mmCIF file of C-alpha atoms and ligand atoms in Angstrom:
data_model
loop_
_atom_site.group_PDB
_atom_site.id
_atom_site.type_symbol
_atom_site.label_atom_id
_atom_site.label_comp_id
_atom_site.label_asym_id
_atom_site.label_seq_id
_atom_site.Cartn_x
_atom_site.Cartn_y
_atom_site.Cartn_z
ATOM 1 C CA MET A 24 -0.423 -68.780 71.100
ATOM 2 C CA LYS A 25 0.235 -66.086 68.512
ATOM 3 C CA LYS A 26 3.010 -64.732 70.697
ATOM 4 C CA PHE A 27 4.558 -68.165 70.837
ATOM 5 C CA PHE A 28 4.721 -68.418 67.032
ATOM 6 C CA ILE A 29 6.182 -64.947 66.719
ATOM 7 C CA LEU A 30 8.850 -65.877 69.232
ATOM 8 C CA LEU A 31 9.500 -69.166 67.489
ATOM 9 C CA PHE A 32 9.792 -67.352 64.163
ATOM 10 C CA LEU A 33 12.260 -64.860 65.619
ATOM 11 C CA PHE A 34 14.227 -67.654 67.212
ATOM 12 C CA LEU A 35 14.461 -69.495 63.882
ATOM 13 C CA ILE A 36 15.698 -66.367 62.125
ATOM 14 C CA LEU A 37 18.309 -65.840 64.823
ATOM 15 C CA PHE A 38 19.297 -69.504 64.756
ATOM 16 C CA ASN A 39 19.637 -69.426 61.005
ATOM 17 C CA PHE A 40 21.698 -66.275 61.249
ATOM 18 C CA LEU A 41 24.084 -67.824 63.738
ATOM 19 C CA ILE A 42 24.187 -71.317 62.388
ATOM 20 C CA GLY A 43 23.615 -71.997 58.686
ATOM 21 C CA ARG A 44 24.323 -75.691 58.452
ATOM 22 C CA GLU A 45 24.801 -76.629 54.837
ATOM 23 C CA ILE A 46 28.372 -77.947 54.901
ATOM 24 C CA ILE A 47 29.882 -79.543 57.965
ATOM 25 C CA GLY A 48 33.255 -80.828 56.890
ATOM 26 C CA VAL A 49 36.531 -82.080 58.274
ATOM 27 C CA LYS A 50 39.949 -82.363 56.726
ATOM 28 C CA ILE A 51 41.676 -85.643 57.490
ATOM 29 C CA TYR A 52 45.093 -86.873 56.379
ATOM 30 C CA GLU A 53 45.763 -90.071 58.279
ATOM 31 C CA HIS A 54 43.848 -92.579 60.369
ATOM 32 C CA LYS A 55 45.040 -95.719 62.092
ATOM 33 C CA GLY A 56 41.820 -97.148 63.618
ATOM 34 C CA ASP A 57 38.710 -98.879 62.312
ATOM 35 C CA LEU A 58 37.032 -97.063 59.428
ATOM 36 C CA ASP A 59 33.479 -98.147 60.260
ATOM 37 C CA LEU A 60 33.811 -96.666 63.727
ATOM 38 C CA LEU A 61 35.233 -93.485 62.232
ATOM 39 C CA PHE A 62 32.358 -93.011 59.795
ATOM 40 C CA GLN A 63 29.787 -93.887 62.438
ATOM 41 C CA GLU A 64 31.241 -91.118 64.534
ATOM 42 C CA PHE A 65 31.239 -88.678 61.584
ATOM 43 C CA LYS A 66 27.571 -89.514 61.047
ATOM 44 C CA SER A 67 26.648 -89.035 64.695
ATOM 45 C CA LEU A 68 28.394 -85.643 64.737
ATOM 46 C CA GLY A 69 26.590 -84.441 61.612
ATOM 47 C CA ILE A 70 29.659 -84.315 59.355
ATOM 48 C CA ASN A 71 28.569 -84.459 55.719
ATOM 49 C CA ILE A 72 31.814 -83.830 53.810
ATOM 50 C CA VAL A 73 35.311 -85.185 54.348
ATOM 51 C CA LEU A 74 38.297 -83.552 52.691
ATOM 52 C CA VAL A 75 40.807 -86.345 52.453
ATOM 53 C CA GLY A 76 44.484 -85.762 51.852
ATOM 54 C CA GLU A 77 47.986 -87.202 51.811
ATOM 55 C CA GLU A 78 48.279 -90.887 52.792
ATOM 56 C CA LEU A 79 44.591 -91.428 53.497
ATOM 57 C CA ALA A 80 43.676 -90.103 50.046
ATOM 58 C CA LYS A 81 45.397 -93.191 48.630
ATOM 59 C CA ASN A 82 43.261 -95.601 50.684
ATOM 60 C CA LYS A 83 40.572 -97.018 48.400
ATOM 61 C CA GLU A 84 38.733 -98.525 51.340
ATOM 62 C CA PHE A 85 38.204 -95.054 52.795
ATOM 63 C CA TYR A 86 36.214 -93.887 49.758
ATOM 64 C CA ILE A 87 34.139 -97.078 49.695
ATOM 65 C CA LYS A 88 33.238 -96.711 53.379
ATOM 66 C CA ALA A 89 32.340 -93.049 52.904
ATOM 67 C CA LYS A 90 29.826 -93.999 50.204
ATOM 68 C CA LYS A 91 28.360 -96.664 52.469
ATOM 69 C CA TYR A 92 27.713 -94.036 55.143
ATOM 70 C CA GLY A 93 26.489 -91.388 52.729
ATOM 71 C CA ILE A 94 29.331 -88.972 53.417
ATOM 72 C CA LYS A 95 30.829 -87.046 50.512
ATOM 73 C CA THR A 96 34.580 -87.296 49.851
ATOM 74 C CA PHE A 97 36.653 -84.513 48.338
ATOM 75 C CA THR A 98 40.250 -85.457 47.548
ATOM 76 C CA VAL A 99 42.631 -82.685 48.541
ATOM 77 C CA PHE A 100 44.678 -81.998 45.420
ATOM 78 C CA PRO A 101 47.795 -79.868 46.010
ATOM 79 C CA VAL A 102 48.677 -78.122 42.768
ATOM 80 C CA PHE A 103 51.715 -75.830 42.784
ATOM 81 C CA CYS A 104 53.150 -76.864 46.150
ATOM 82 C CA SER A 105 53.705 -80.530 46.389
ATOM 83 C CA PRO A 106 55.531 -82.929 48.627
ATOM 84 C CA GLY A 107 56.237 -85.228 45.672
ATOM 85 C CA LYS A 108 59.500 -86.152 43.988
ATOM 86 C CA GLU A 109 59.086 -83.498 41.322
ATOM 87 C CA PHE A 110 61.093 -81.019 43.377
ATOM 88 C CA GLU A 111 64.194 -83.190 43.569
ATOM 89 C CA ASN A 112 64.844 -81.690 40.197
ATOM 90 C CA LYS A 113 65.188 -77.907 40.447
ATOM 91 C CA LYS A 114 63.684 -77.214 37.028
ATOM 92 C CA PHE A 115 60.132 -76.811 38.353
ATOM 93 C CA TYR A 116 60.779 -74.230 41.071
ATOM 94 C CA ALA A 117 59.307 -70.760 40.818
ATOM 95 C CA ILE A 118 61.853 -67.900 41.018
ATOM 96 C CA ASP A 119 61.435 -64.781 43.155
ATOM 97 C CA GLY A 120 62.517 -61.225 42.419
ATOM 98 C CA TYR A 121 65.989 -61.894 43.834
ATOM 99 C CA GLY A 122 66.527 -64.866 41.548
ATOM 100 C CA ASN A 123 66.076 -67.368 44.397
ATOM 101 C CA ILE A 124 64.030 -70.564 44.177
ATOM 102 C CA ALA A 125 60.609 -70.581 45.884
ATOM 103 C CA LYS A 126 61.424 -72.614 48.946
ATOM 104 C CA ASP A 127 60.886 -71.945 52.653
ATOM 105 C CA GLU A 128 60.998 -74.815 55.173
ATOM 106 C CA TRP A 129 58.436 -77.378 53.874
ATOM 107 C CA VAL A 130 56.990 -74.999 51.291
ATOM 108 C CA ASN A 131 58.301 -75.822 47.780
ATOM 109 C CA PHE A 132 56.557 -73.994 44.972
ATOM 110 C CA ALA A 133 56.489 -74.706 41.262
ATOM 111 C CA CYS A 134 56.304 -72.116 38.520
ATOM 112 C CA PRO A 135 52.591 -71.937 37.596
ATOM 113 C CA SER A 136 53.514 -71.319 33.934
ATOM 114 C CA ASN A 137 55.603 -74.452 33.590
ATOM 115 C CA GLU A 138 53.752 -76.583 31.016
ATOM 116 C CA GLU A 139 55.610 -79.769 31.891
ATOM 117 C CA TYR A 140 54.683 -79.418 35.559
ATOM 118 C CA ARG A 141 51.043 -78.631 34.742
ATOM 119 C CA LYS A 142 50.801 -81.723 32.540
ATOM 120 C CA LEU A 143 52.292 -83.856 35.288
ATOM 121 C CA LYS A 144 49.661 -82.578 37.714
ATOM 122 C CA LEU A 145 46.776 -83.152 35.317
ATOM 123 C CA LYS A 146 47.979 -86.714 34.802
ATOM 124 C CA GLU A 147 48.008 -87.171 38.560
ATOM 125 C CA LEU A 148 44.452 -85.822 38.764
ATOM 126 C CA LYS A 149 43.278 -88.248 36.087
ATOM 127 C CA ASN A 150 44.722 -91.150 38.067
ATOM 128 C CA ILE A 151 43.054 -89.989 41.295
ATOM 129 C CA ILE A 152 39.614 -89.793 39.711
ATOM 130 C CA LYS A 153 39.949 -93.115 37.885
ATOM 131 C CA LYS A 154 41.304 -94.965 40.875
ATOM 132 C CA TYR A 155 39.329 -93.524 43.801
ATOM 133 C CA ASN A 156 36.227 -91.985 42.229
ATOM 134 C CA PRO A 157 35.828 -89.192 44.823
ATOM 135 C CA ASP A 158 32.679 -87.041 44.917
ATOM 136 C CA GLY A 159 34.801 -83.941 44.624
ATOM 137 C CA ILE A 160 38.234 -82.405 44.277
ATOM 138 C CA SER A 161 39.453 -79.866 46.812
ATOM 139 C CA ILE A 162 41.933 -77.749 44.883
ATOM 140 C CA ASP A 163 44.780 -76.748 47.206
ATOM 141 C CA PHE A 164 47.958 -74.645 46.758
ATOM 142 C CA ILE A 165 46.439 -73.119 43.659
ATOM 143 C CA ARG A 166 48.462 -69.929 43.705
ATOM 144 C CA TYR A 167 51.899 -68.357 43.567
ATOM 145 C CA PHE A 168 54.481 -68.899 46.295
ATOM 146 C CA VAL A 169 54.064 -67.324 49.722
ATOM 147 C CA TYR A 170 54.446 -68.779 53.202
ATOM 148 C CA TRP A 171 51.274 -67.032 54.454
ATOM 149 C CA GLU A 172 51.016 -69.236 57.546
ATOM 150 C CA LYS A 173 53.798 -67.206 59.082
ATOM 151 C CA ILE A 174 52.700 -63.688 58.174
ATOM 152 C CA GLY A 175 51.053 -61.928 61.129
ATOM 153 C CA PRO A 176 48.925 -58.767 61.276
ATOM 154 C CA GLY A 177 50.770 -55.563 60.412
ATOM 155 C CA GLU A 178 53.761 -57.309 58.853
ATOM 156 C CA LYS A 179 55.157 -56.084 55.562
ATOM 157 C CA ILE A 180 55.682 -58.334 52.570
ATOM 158 C CA ASP A 181 58.858 -57.628 50.603
ATOM 159 C CA PRO A 182 57.650 -56.653 47.071
ATOM 160 C CA LEU A 183 60.500 -58.659 45.504
ATOM 161 C CA LYS A 184 59.260 -61.811 47.234
ATOM 162 C CA ASN A 185 56.888 -61.896 44.279
ATOM 163 C CA THR A 186 57.035 -64.831 41.837
ATOM 164 C CA CYS A 187 57.551 -66.073 39.211
ATOM 165 C CA PHE A 188 60.367 -64.288 37.413
ATOM 166 C CA CYS A 189 61.864 -67.314 35.675
ATOM 167 C CA ASP A 190 62.666 -66.843 31.950
ATOM 168 C CA LYS A 191 59.622 -68.895 30.888
ATOM 169 C CA SER A 192 57.241 -66.750 32.944
ATOM 170 C CA ILE A 193 58.751 -63.469 31.820
ATOM 171 C CA ASN A 194 58.563 -64.564 28.157
ATOM 172 C CA LYS A 195 54.924 -65.591 28.518
ATOM 173 C CA PHE A 196 54.085 -62.361 30.308
ATOM 174 C CA GLU A 197 55.709 -60.323 27.514
ATOM 175 C CA LYS A 198 53.846 -62.231 24.805
ATOM 176 C CA THR A 199 50.433 -62.251 26.503
ATOM 177 C CA LYS A 200 50.463 -58.609 27.508
ATOM 178 C CA GLY A 201 52.405 -57.225 24.529
ATOM 179 C CA ILE A 202 55.146 -55.789 26.729
ATOM 180 C CA ARG A 203 58.883 -55.830 25.910
ATOM 181 C CA LEU A 204 61.487 -55.668 28.644
ATOM 182 C CA PRO A 205 64.433 -53.354 27.825
ATOM 183 C CA GLU A 206 67.442 -55.277 26.470
ATOM 184 C CA ASN A 207 69.826 -53.827 29.032
ATOM 185 C CA LEU A 208 68.196 -55.637 31.952
ATOM 186 C CA ILE A 209 70.388 -58.622 32.775
ATOM 187 C CA THR A 210 69.727 -60.012 36.257
ATOM 188 C CA THR A 211 66.438 -61.400 37.544
ATOM 189 C CA LYS A 212 66.359 -58.624 40.137
ATOM 190 C CA GLU A 213 66.688 -55.916 37.468
ATOM 191 C CA LYS A 214 63.889 -57.472 35.421
ATOM 192 C CA ALA A 215 61.593 -57.974 38.428
ATOM 193 C CA LYS A 216 62.115 -54.396 39.607
ATOM 194 C CA TRP A 217 61.397 -53.018 36.157
ATOM 195 C CA ILE A 218 58.191 -55.051 35.747
ATOM 196 C CA LEU A 219 56.913 -54.089 39.204
ATOM 197 C CA LYS A 220 57.744 -50.424 38.624
ATOM 198 C CA HIS A 221 56.370 -49.998 35.109
ATOM 199 C CA HIS A 222 53.746 -52.728 34.601
ATOM 200 C CA LYS A 223 52.611 -53.931 37.997
ATOM 201 C CA ASN A 224 48.907 -53.975 37.073
ATOM 202 C CA GLU A 225 49.479 -56.048 33.943
ATOM 203 C CA TRP A 226 51.795 -58.356 35.891
ATOM 204 C CA VAL A 227 49.221 -58.998 38.614
ATOM 205 C CA GLU A 228 46.407 -59.417 36.104
ATOM 206 C CA TRP A 229 48.497 -61.908 34.171
ATOM 207 C CA LYS A 230 49.336 -63.883 37.318
ATOM 208 C CA THR A 231 45.656 -64.220 38.236
ATOM 209 C CA GLU A 232 44.936 -65.396 34.669
ATOM 210 C CA VAL A 233 47.645 -68.069 34.905
ATOM 211 C CA ILE A 234 46.188 -69.440 38.146
ATOM 212 C CA ALA A 235 42.598 -69.316 36.883
ATOM 213 C CA SER A 236 43.632 -71.096 33.680
ATOM 214 C CA MET A 237 44.942 -74.015 35.737
ATOM 215 C CA VAL A 238 41.641 -74.215 37.631
ATOM 216 C CA LYS A 239 39.873 -74.267 34.284
ATOM 217 C CA GLU A 240 42.113 -77.110 33.050
ATOM 218 C CA ILE A 241 41.638 -79.084 36.279
ATOM 219 C CA THR A 242 37.857 -78.749 36.295
ATOM 220 C CA ASN A 243 37.517 -79.445 32.543
ATOM 221 C CA LEU A 244 39.545 -82.629 32.774
ATOM 222 C CA ALA A 245 37.790 -83.832 35.925
ATOM 223 C CA LYS A 246 34.329 -83.212 34.449
ATOM 224 C CA LYS A 247 35.268 -85.108 31.312
ATOM 225 C CA LEU A 248 36.043 -88.130 33.479
ATOM 226 C CA LYS A 249 33.139 -87.676 35.906
ATOM 227 C CA PRO A 250 30.485 -85.185 34.801
ATOM 228 C CA ASP A 251 28.892 -84.711 38.238
ATOM 229 C CA ILE A 252 32.169 -84.177 40.117
ATOM 230 C CA MET A 253 32.248 -81.183 42.464
ATOM 231 C CA PHE A 254 35.018 -78.735 43.347
ATOM 232 C CA ASN A 255 36.149 -76.829 46.384
ATOM 233 C CA ILE A 256 39.008 -74.329 46.237
ATOM 234 C CA HIS A 257 41.358 -73.351 49.079
ATOM 235 C CA ILE A 258 41.893 -69.618 49.391
ATOM 236 C CA ILE A 259 44.513 -67.691 51.382
ATOM 237 C CA PRO A 260 42.621 -65.919 54.214
ATOM 238 C CA TRP A 261 43.524 -62.407 53.151
ATOM 239 C CA ARG A 262 40.992 -59.659 52.673
ATOM 240 C CA GLU A 263 41.353 -57.328 49.701
ATOM 241 C CA LYS A 264 43.121 -54.628 51.697
ATOM 242 C CA ASP A 265 45.457 -56.924 53.671
ATOM 243 C CA TYR A 266 49.145 -56.427 52.818
ATOM 244 C CA ASN A 267 48.261 -54.157 49.872
ATOM 245 C CA ASN A 268 46.019 -56.637 48.085
ATOM 246 C CA ALA A 269 48.614 -59.390 48.407
ATOM 247 C CA ILE A 270 45.992 -62.024 47.688
ATOM 248 C CA ARG A 271 46.150 -60.867 44.052
ATOM 249 C CA VAL A 272 49.593 -59.215 43.899
ATOM 250 C CA ILE A 273 51.587 -61.963 45.630
ATOM 251 C CA ALA A 274 49.368 -65.081 45.553
ATOM 252 C CA GLY A 275 47.667 -64.435 42.196
ATOM 253 C CA GLN A 276 44.270 -65.517 43.574
ATOM 254 C CA ASP A 277 41.382 -63.569 42.057
ATOM 255 C CA ILE A 278 38.193 -64.765 43.769
ATOM 256 C CA SER A 279 35.815 -63.800 40.975
ATOM 257 C CA LYS A 280 37.969 -65.444 38.304
ATOM 258 C CA LEU A 281 38.477 -68.640 40.333
ATOM 259 C CA SER A 282 35.050 -69.127 41.836
ATOM 260 C CA LYS A 283 33.235 -69.458 38.532
ATOM 261 C CA TYR A 284 34.768 -72.922 38.059
ATOM 262 C CA VAL A 285 33.998 -74.332 41.521
ATOM 263 C CA ASN A 286 31.094 -75.237 43.825
ATOM 264 C CA TYR A 287 32.616 -73.994 47.079
ATOM 265 C CA VAL A 288 35.157 -71.382 48.082
ATOM 266 C CA SER A 289 37.045 -72.163 51.272
ATOM 267 C CA PRO A 290 39.310 -69.586 52.915
ATOM 268 C CA MET A 291 41.734 -71.142 55.400
ATOM 269 C CA CYS A 292 40.840 -68.974 58.385
ATOM 270 C CA TYR A 293 43.411 -70.308 60.855
ATOM 271 C CA TRP A 294 42.952 -67.315 63.130
ATOM 272 C CA TYR A 295 45.044 -68.598 66.007
ATOM 273 C CA MET A 296 48.279 -69.251 64.188
ATOM 274 C CA LEU A 297 47.842 -65.976 62.302
ATOM 275 C CA LYS A 298 47.486 -64.123 65.616
ATOM 276 C CA ARG A 299 43.987 -62.846 64.822
ATOM 277 C CA LYS A 300 40.846 -62.675 66.943
ATOM 278 C CA PRO A 301 38.047 -65.259 66.458
ATOM 279 C CA GLN A 302 35.724 -62.615 64.948
ATOM 280 C CA TRP A 303 38.283 -62.042 62.166
ATOM 281 C CA VAL A 304 37.117 -65.343 60.586
ATOM 282 C CA SER A 305 33.750 -63.809 59.702
ATOM 283 C CA SER A 306 35.384 -60.652 58.330
ATOM 284 C CA VAL A 307 37.313 -62.773 55.802
ATOM 285 C CA VAL A 308 34.119 -64.553 54.686
ATOM 286 C CA LYS A 309 32.321 -61.218 54.264
ATOM 287 C CA ASP A 310 35.180 -59.766 52.239
ATOM 288 C CA ILE A 311 35.278 -62.754 49.887
ATOM 289 C CA LYS A 312 31.492 -62.626 49.460
ATOM 290 C CA ARG A 313 31.891 -59.289 47.659
ATOM 291 C CA PHE A 314 33.543 -61.134 44.758
ATOM 292 C CA THR A 315 31.428 -64.284 44.401
ATOM 293 C CA ASN A 316 27.942 -65.743 44.675
ATOM 294 C CA LYS A 317 29.274 -69.229 45.339
ATOM 295 C CA PRO A 318 28.883 -70.703 48.851
ATOM 296 C CA ILE A 319 31.782 -69.776 51.120
ATOM 297 C CA VAL A 320 32.813 -72.415 53.639
ATOM 298 C CA PRO A 321 35.618 -71.228 55.902
ATOM 299 C CA SER A 322 38.051 -73.692 57.367
ATOM 300 C CA ILE A 323 39.111 -73.157 60.995
ATOM 301 C CA GLN A 324 41.801 -74.802 63.059
ATOM 302 C CA VAL A 325 40.865 -77.068 65.942
ATOM 303 C CA SER A 326 44.250 -77.104 67.608
ATOM 304 C CA ASN A 327 47.457 -75.129 67.563
ATOM 305 C CA GLU A 328 50.064 -75.386 64.850
ATOM 306 C CA TYR A 329 53.244 -73.281 64.652
ATOM 307 C CA LEU A 330 52.574 -71.789 68.111
ATOM 308 C CA SER A 331 53.130 -73.656 71.355
ATOM 309 C CA LYS A 332 50.144 -72.368 73.357
ATOM 310 C CA ASN A 333 46.917 -74.327 73.134
ATOM 311 C CA ILE A 334 43.590 -72.941 71.940
ATOM 312 C CA SER A 335 41.119 -72.738 74.807
ATOM 313 C CA HIS A 336 37.641 -74.237 74.392
ATOM 314 C CA GLU A 337 36.108 -70.799 74.821
ATOM 315 C CA GLU A 338 38.180 -69.291 72.035
ATOM 316 C CA PHE A 339 37.529 -72.263 69.772
ATOM 317 C CA LYS A 340 33.794 -71.835 70.300
ATOM 318 C CA ARG A 341 33.984 -68.135 69.463
ATOM 319 C CA ALA A 342 35.875 -68.913 66.242
ATOM 320 C CA PHE A 343 33.277 -71.557 65.378
ATOM 321 C CA LEU A 344 30.389 -69.116 65.813
ATOM 322 C CA SER A 345 32.261 -66.524 63.786
ATOM 323 C CA ALA A 346 32.859 -69.057 60.987
ATOM 324 C CA MET A 347 29.161 -70.036 60.908
ATOM 325 C CA LYS A 348 27.916 -66.467 60.736
ATOM 326 C CA LYS A 349 26.182 -65.532 57.468
ATOM 327 C CA PRO A 350 27.077 -65.252 54.652
ATOM 328 C CA SER A 351 29.012 -68.422 55.515
ATOM 329 C CA SER A 352 27.553 -71.653 54.134
ATOM 330 C CA GLY A 353 29.058 -73.941 56.736
ATOM 331 C CA ILE A 354 32.388 -74.911 58.178
ATOM 332 C CA ILE A 355 35.380 -77.161 57.545
ATOM 333 C CA PHE A 356 37.463 -78.172 60.539
ATOM 334 C CA TRP A 357 41.216 -78.508 60.114
ATOM 335 C CA LYS A 358 41.691 -81.260 61.068
ATOM 336 C CA TRP A 359 40.141 -84.460 62.427
ATOM 337 C CA GLU A 360 43.479 -85.560 63.891
ATOM 338 C CA PHE A 361 43.278 -82.546 66.253
ATOM 339 C CA PHE A 362 39.868 -83.663 67.533
ATOM 340 C CA GLU A 363 41.359 -87.048 68.296
ATOM 341 C CA LYS A 364 44.123 -85.426 70.303
ATOM 342 C CA GLU A 365 41.618 -83.225 72.146
ATOM 343 C CA PRO A 366 38.323 -85.190 72.165
ATOM 344 C CA ASN A 367 36.660 -82.651 74.472
ATOM 345 C CA LYS A 368 36.572 -80.239 71.548
ATOM 346 C CA LYS A 369 34.053 -82.516 69.799
ATOM 347 C CA GLU A 370 31.495 -80.832 72.090
ATOM 348 C CA ILE A 371 31.364 -78.128 69.438
ATOM 349 C CA PHE A 372 29.263 -80.391 67.163
ATOM 350 C CA LYS A 373 26.409 -80.158 69.697
ATOM 351 C CA LEU A 374 26.000 -76.533 68.653
ATOM 352 C CA ILE A 375 25.285 -77.650 65.102
ATOM 353 C CA LYS A 376 22.596 -80.235 65.740
HETATM 354 ZN ZN1 ZN B 418 58.134 -69.157 36.190
#
């Protein structure tokens, strides 16, 4: 009998180590079928949080149904990259070290220092909370421009692909950090090169402050409207040493500065499209843990995107186990639509229950 309890105890420790099951979430952007059936299925699979974006985020019925089934909704709120009409006018674009606008395929990025753009976004946030009353906000694209989805292991990032070197940003940087650029620098490239050569540390520090200040504004406003609202933040899945600390230098994401405003930190560990191994997912979580005590909930991809080959069930399972490994506090699947395309992959939920 005693042996049995010892074994049971060891099993529970091992189980807890492999599968900590606090957050089981899915991202979902569109849905054509019956919502009751959808939520019944979420319930039966053990999903307790839904991150709802794009078209579906504007469906009031979706939020009402979620409440009925006791599933939390977090509205995905894209901040500095947005599919909206704001980019028809070029004035909001961030500017890179070559003087080019921050645009690559579908990725359009605003200057994070642009007050007019920030106000526009905060107004949008206010409307979302008033109209849909979500349980949480999932803060997305909260960073400087980079098309990280296409940067594989061992690639180099061009230092001048840094942003934002628009006049507004440079002026604010000079004022905040007490630095004056020499008068003889004329082109954006000359100014960017000078800043990166002589004051790179101050530049990077300032960038992380600009991003964190927007998170502070978002969370302050949201809490004013709904005091118990929760926040998740989407993080680029780069470890400190990847691409010479590009998470801070290029993206301007400082985990310790950002995490103090939010409930969950969620790195987008899309290992397959980034040409990494499944066990890499856990290494990202561990790296982030060094900078925060907040729960880390990695997001993994269910299906392929950007690459034509499909993800095998075996590899998907390995990535799942890697994502659930401590210190992870759960998992967010990107995205439900992929499960609908490949229903066999729903088998993975049996490992959770
Ligand atoms: Zn700028």
